Short mmCIF file of C-alpha atoms and ligand atoms in Angstrom, two decimals:
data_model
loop_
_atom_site.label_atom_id
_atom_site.label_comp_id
_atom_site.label_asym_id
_atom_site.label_seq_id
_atom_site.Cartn_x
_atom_site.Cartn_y
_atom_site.Cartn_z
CA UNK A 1 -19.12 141.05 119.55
CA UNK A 2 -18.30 139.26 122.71
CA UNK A 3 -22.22 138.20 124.44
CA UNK A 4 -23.33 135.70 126.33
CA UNK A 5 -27.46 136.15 126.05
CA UNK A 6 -27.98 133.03 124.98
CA UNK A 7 -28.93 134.74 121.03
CA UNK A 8 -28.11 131.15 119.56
CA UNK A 9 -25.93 130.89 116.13
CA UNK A 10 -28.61 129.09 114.19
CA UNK A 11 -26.90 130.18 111.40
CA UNK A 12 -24.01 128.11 111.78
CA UNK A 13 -25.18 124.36 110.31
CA UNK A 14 -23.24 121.83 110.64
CA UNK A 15 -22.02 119.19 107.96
CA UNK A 16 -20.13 116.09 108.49
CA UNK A 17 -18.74 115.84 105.39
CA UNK A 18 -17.43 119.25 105.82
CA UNK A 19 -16.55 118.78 109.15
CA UNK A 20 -14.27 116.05 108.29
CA UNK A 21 -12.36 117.51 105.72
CA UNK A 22 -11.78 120.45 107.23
CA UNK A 23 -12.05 119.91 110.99
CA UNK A 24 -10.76 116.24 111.71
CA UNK A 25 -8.17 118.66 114.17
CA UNK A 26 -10.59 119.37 116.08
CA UNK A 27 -11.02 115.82 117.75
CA UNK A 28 -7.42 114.83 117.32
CA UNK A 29 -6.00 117.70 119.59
CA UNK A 30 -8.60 116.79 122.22
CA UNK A 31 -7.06 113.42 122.63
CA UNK A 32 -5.16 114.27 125.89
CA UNK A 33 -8.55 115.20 127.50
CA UNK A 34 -9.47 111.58 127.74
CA UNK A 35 -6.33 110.83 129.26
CA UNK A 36 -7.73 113.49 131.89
CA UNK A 37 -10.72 112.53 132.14
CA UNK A 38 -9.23 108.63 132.84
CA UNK A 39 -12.80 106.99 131.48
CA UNK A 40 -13.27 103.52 133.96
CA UNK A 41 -14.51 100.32 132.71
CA UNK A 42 -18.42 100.39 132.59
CA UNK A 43 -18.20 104.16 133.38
CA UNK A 44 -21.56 105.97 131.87
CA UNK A 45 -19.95 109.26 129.94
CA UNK A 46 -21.87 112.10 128.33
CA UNK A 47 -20.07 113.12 125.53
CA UNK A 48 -21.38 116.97 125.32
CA UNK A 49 -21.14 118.68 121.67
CA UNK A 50 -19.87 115.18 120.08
CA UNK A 51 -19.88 116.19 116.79
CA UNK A 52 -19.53 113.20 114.59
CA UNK A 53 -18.16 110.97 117.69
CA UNK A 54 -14.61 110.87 116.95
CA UNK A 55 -13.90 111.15 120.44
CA UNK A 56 -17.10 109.36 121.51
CA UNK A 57 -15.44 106.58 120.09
CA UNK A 58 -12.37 106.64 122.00
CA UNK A 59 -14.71 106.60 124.74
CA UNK A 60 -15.89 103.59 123.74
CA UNK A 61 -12.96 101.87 122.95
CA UNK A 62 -11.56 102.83 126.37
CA UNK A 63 -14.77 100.70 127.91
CA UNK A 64 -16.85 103.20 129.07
CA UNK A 65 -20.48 103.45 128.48
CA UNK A 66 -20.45 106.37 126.03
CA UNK A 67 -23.52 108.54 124.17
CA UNK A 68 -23.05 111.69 122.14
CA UNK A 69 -25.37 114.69 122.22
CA UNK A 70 -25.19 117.39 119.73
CA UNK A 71 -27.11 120.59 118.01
CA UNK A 72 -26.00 119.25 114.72
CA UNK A 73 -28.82 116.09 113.48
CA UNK A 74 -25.97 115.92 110.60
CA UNK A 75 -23.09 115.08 113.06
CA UNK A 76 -25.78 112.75 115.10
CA UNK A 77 -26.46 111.13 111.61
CA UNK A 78 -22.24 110.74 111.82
CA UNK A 79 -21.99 109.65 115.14
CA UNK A 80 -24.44 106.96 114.75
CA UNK A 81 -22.51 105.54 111.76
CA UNK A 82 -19.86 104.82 114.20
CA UNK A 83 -22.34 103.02 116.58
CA UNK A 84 -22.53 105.19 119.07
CA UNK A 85 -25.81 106.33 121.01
CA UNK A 86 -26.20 109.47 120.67
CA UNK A 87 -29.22 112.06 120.21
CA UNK A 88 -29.57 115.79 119.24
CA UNK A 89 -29.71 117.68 121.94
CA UNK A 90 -29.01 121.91 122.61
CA UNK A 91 -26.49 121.45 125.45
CA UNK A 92 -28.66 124.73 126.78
CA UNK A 93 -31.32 122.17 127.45
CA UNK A 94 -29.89 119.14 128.75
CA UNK A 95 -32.24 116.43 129.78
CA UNK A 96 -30.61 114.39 132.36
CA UNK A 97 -30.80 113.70 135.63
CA UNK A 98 -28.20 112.36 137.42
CA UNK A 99 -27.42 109.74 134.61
CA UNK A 100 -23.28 109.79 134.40
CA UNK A 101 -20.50 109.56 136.24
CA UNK A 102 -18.66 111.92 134.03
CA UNK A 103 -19.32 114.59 131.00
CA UNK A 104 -16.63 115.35 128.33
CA UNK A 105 -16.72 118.06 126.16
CA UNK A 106 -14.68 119.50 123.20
CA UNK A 107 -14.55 122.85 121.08
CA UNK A 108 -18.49 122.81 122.03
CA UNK A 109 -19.18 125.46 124.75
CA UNK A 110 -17.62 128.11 123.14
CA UNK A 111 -20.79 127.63 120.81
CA UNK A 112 -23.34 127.59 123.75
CA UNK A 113 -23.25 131.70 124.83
CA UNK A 114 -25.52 131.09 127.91
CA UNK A 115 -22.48 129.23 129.76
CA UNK A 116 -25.34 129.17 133.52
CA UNK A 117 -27.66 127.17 131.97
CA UNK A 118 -25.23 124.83 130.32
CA UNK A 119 -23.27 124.20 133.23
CA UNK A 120 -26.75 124.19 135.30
CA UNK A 121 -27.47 120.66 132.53
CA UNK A 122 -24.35 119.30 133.43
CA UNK A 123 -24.85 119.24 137.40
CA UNK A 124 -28.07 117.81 136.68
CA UNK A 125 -26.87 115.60 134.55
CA UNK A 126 -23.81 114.25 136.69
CA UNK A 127 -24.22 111.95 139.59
CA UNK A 128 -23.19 113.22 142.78
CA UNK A 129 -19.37 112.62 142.73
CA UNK A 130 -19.20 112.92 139.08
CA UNK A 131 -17.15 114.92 136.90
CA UNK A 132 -16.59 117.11 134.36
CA UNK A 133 -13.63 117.74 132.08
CA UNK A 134 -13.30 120.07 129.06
CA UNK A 135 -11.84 122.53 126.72
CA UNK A 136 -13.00 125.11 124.75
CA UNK A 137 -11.80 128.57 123.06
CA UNK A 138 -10.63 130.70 126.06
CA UNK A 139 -9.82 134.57 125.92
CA UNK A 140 -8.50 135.70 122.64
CA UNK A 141 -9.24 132.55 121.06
CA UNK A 142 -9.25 133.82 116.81
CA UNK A 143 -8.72 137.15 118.40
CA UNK A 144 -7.11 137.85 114.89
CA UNK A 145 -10.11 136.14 113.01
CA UNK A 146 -12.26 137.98 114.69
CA UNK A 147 -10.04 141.35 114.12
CA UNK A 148 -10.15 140.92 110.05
CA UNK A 149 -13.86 139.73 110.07
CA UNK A 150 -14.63 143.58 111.71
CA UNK A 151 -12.59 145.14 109.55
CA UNK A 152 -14.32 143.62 106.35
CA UNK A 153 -17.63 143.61 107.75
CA UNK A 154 -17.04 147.69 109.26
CA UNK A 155 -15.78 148.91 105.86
CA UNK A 156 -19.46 147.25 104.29
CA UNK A 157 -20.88 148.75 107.08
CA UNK A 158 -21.70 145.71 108.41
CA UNK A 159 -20.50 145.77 111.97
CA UNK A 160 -23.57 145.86 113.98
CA UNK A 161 -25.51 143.16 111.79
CA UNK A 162 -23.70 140.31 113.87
CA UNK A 163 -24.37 138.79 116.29
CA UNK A 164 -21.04 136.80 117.66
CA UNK A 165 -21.88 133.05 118.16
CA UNK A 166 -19.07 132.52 120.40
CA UNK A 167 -18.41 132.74 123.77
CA UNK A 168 -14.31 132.68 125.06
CA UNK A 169 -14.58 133.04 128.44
CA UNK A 170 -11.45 134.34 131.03
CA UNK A 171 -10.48 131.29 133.17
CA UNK A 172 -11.86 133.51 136.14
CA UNK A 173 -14.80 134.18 134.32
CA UNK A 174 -15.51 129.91 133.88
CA UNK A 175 -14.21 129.09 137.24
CA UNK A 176 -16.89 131.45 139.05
CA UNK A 177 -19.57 129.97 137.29
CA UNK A 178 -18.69 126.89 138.14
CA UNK A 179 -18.60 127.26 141.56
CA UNK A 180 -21.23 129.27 141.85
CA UNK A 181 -23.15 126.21 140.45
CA UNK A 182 -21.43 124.20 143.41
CA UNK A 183 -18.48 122.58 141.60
CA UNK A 184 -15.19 121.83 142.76
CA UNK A 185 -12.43 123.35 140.43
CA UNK A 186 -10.41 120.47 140.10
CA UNK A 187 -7.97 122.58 137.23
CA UNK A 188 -8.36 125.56 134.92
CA UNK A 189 -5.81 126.65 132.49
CA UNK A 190 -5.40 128.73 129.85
CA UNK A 191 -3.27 127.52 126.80
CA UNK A 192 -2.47 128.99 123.62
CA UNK A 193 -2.44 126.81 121.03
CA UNK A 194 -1.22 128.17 117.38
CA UNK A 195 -2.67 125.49 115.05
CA UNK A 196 -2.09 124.14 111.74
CA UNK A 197 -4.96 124.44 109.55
CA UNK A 198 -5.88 121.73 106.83
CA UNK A 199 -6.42 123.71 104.24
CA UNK A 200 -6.54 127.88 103.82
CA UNK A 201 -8.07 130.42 105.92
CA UNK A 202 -11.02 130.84 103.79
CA UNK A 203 -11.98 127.10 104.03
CA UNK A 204 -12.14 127.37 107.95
CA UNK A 205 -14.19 130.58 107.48
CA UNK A 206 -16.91 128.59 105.24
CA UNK A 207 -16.88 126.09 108.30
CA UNK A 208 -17.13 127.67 111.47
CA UNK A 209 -17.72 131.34 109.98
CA UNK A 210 -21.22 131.16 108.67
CA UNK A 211 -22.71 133.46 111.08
CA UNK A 212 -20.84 136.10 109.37
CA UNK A 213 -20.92 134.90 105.75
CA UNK A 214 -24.27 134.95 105.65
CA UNK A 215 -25.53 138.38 105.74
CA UNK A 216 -22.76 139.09 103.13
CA UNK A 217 -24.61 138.80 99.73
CA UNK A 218 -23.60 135.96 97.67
CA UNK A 219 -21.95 138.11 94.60
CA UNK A 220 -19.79 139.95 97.07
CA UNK A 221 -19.40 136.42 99.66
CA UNK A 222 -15.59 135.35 97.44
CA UNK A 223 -14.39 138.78 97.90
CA UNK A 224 -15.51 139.02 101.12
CA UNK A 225 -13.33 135.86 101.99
CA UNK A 226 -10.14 136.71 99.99
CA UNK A 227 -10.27 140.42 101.84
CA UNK A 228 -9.90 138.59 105.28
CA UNK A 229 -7.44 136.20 104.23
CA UNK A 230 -5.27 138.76 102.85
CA UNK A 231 -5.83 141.23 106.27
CA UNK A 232 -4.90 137.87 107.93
CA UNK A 233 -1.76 136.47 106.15
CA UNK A 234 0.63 138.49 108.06
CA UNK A 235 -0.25 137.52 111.33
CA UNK A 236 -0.96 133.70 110.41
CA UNK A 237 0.02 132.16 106.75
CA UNK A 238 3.66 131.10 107.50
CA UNK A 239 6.63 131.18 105.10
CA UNK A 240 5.83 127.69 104.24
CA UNK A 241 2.39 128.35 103.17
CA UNK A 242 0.89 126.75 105.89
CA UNK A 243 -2.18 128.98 107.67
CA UNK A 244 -1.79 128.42 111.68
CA UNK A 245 -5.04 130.02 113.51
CA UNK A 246 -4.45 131.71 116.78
CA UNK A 247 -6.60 129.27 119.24
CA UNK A 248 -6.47 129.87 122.75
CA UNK A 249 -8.02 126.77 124.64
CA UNK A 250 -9.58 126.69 128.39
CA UNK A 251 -9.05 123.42 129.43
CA UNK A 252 -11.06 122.42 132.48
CA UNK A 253 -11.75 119.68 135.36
CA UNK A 254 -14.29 120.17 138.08
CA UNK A 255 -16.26 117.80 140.15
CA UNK A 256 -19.75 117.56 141.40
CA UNK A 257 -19.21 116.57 145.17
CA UNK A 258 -20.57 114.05 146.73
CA UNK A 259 -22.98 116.74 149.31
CA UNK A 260 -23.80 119.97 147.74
C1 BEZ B 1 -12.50 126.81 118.32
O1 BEZ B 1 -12.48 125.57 118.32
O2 BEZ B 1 -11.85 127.47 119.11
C2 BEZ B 1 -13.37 127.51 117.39
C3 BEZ B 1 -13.88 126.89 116.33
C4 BEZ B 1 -14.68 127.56 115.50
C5 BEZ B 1 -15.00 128.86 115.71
C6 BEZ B 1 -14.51 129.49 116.77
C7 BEZ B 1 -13.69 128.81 117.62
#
């Protein structure tokens, strides 16, 4: 299911409400990034897939001159309730031009499966000088997500219907790109990250998992859930209860120099 042909997951929506209750990890394990990243005073940042601007925000209160762009107009709708500028925007299609003097970006490009023309937007949008820093899902990121929703979907016969909306790139993979685009490789690192879910399984597969709950009919969409948490509880519900998904992060710095 692995592709990167740009085949967007419009499927997948997006609500804040949601988002928040079952996601709110998302944003808080990203905190270290902005210690990377090291926003100055006055500093114009592009937050890239800001999702309802919880790290925006820290942007913000940091000093930096911060905006959010994101797919989502639900988690622009969020953002915006926290004050921050933001817009919806497919980070396929950014439209700046040399407007900041760095981009950060969280548990966003694993959603965008044309990584050239994203990173294409972010040189374009970067001053010369500027930088980038980010993570995402890296190789065998929910490699046992993805495992159980084959299984369930193969024994419906299923298998070929989806399309995967994700792209987990090797850190080879993301660091050619990027310098093939000119960057300067700054870091790259792969690091898994076993993480403590909120709630169960099934609750993170009505979140992020749409794109394959979807073509599942609605009388058959419970069962459908319960099969792949059971395939799934021995390799992630612990003896305590607690469900721990298998992410694998790609954490990222590069800068645009000065001269290309
Ligand atoms: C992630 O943050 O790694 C992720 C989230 C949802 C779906 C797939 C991956």
């Amino acid at each position: 299911m692995d592709q990167t042909d740009g085949t967007s997951s419009a499927q997948q929506r997006w609500f804040a409400d949601r988002y928040a209750a079952n996601a709110r990890f998302v944003s808080d394990l990203a905190e270290p990034l902005i210690e990377i990243l090291a926003p100055g005073r006055d500093e114009v940042i592009l937050d890239l897939g800001c999702g309802d601007g919880a790290l925006t925000k820290l942007l913000v209160d940091a000093g930096a001159r911060a905006i959010g762009v994101d797919a989502s107009i639900d988690q622009i709708i969020a953002c915006r309730k926290l004050g921050i500028p933001s817009a919806v925007m497919d980070g396929h299609n950014l439209a700046f031009n040399e407007a900041f003097n760095a981009i950060l970006t969280n548990a966003a490009l694993h959603w965008m499966t044309s990584p050239d023309d994203v990173i294409d937007g972010i040189w374009n949008a970067l001053k010369p000088g500027g930088r980038v820093v980010g993570e995402m899902g890296g190789a065998g990121n929910i490699a046992s997500i993805i495992s159980a929703l084959t299984r369930a979907l193969t024994k419906r016969n299923l298998q070929d219907k989806v399309v995967s909306p994700w792209y987990f790139p090797e850190e080879a993979d993301y660091r050619r790109r990027l310098e093939n685009r000119g960057f300067i490789v700054d870091s790259m690192e792969l690091i898994p990250r076993p993480t403590p879910l909120p709630g169960a399984i099934t609750a993170w597969l009505d979140t992020f998992g749409e794109q394959f709950l979807f073509i599942i009919p609605e009388i058959d969409r419970s069962a459908f859930k319960e099969e792949v948490a059971k395939d799934l509880e021995p390799d992630l519900l612990d003896p305590n209860g607690q469900w721990v998904a298998d992410y694998v992060r790609l954490r990222f710095s590069a800068t645009r120099p000065e001269k290309a």
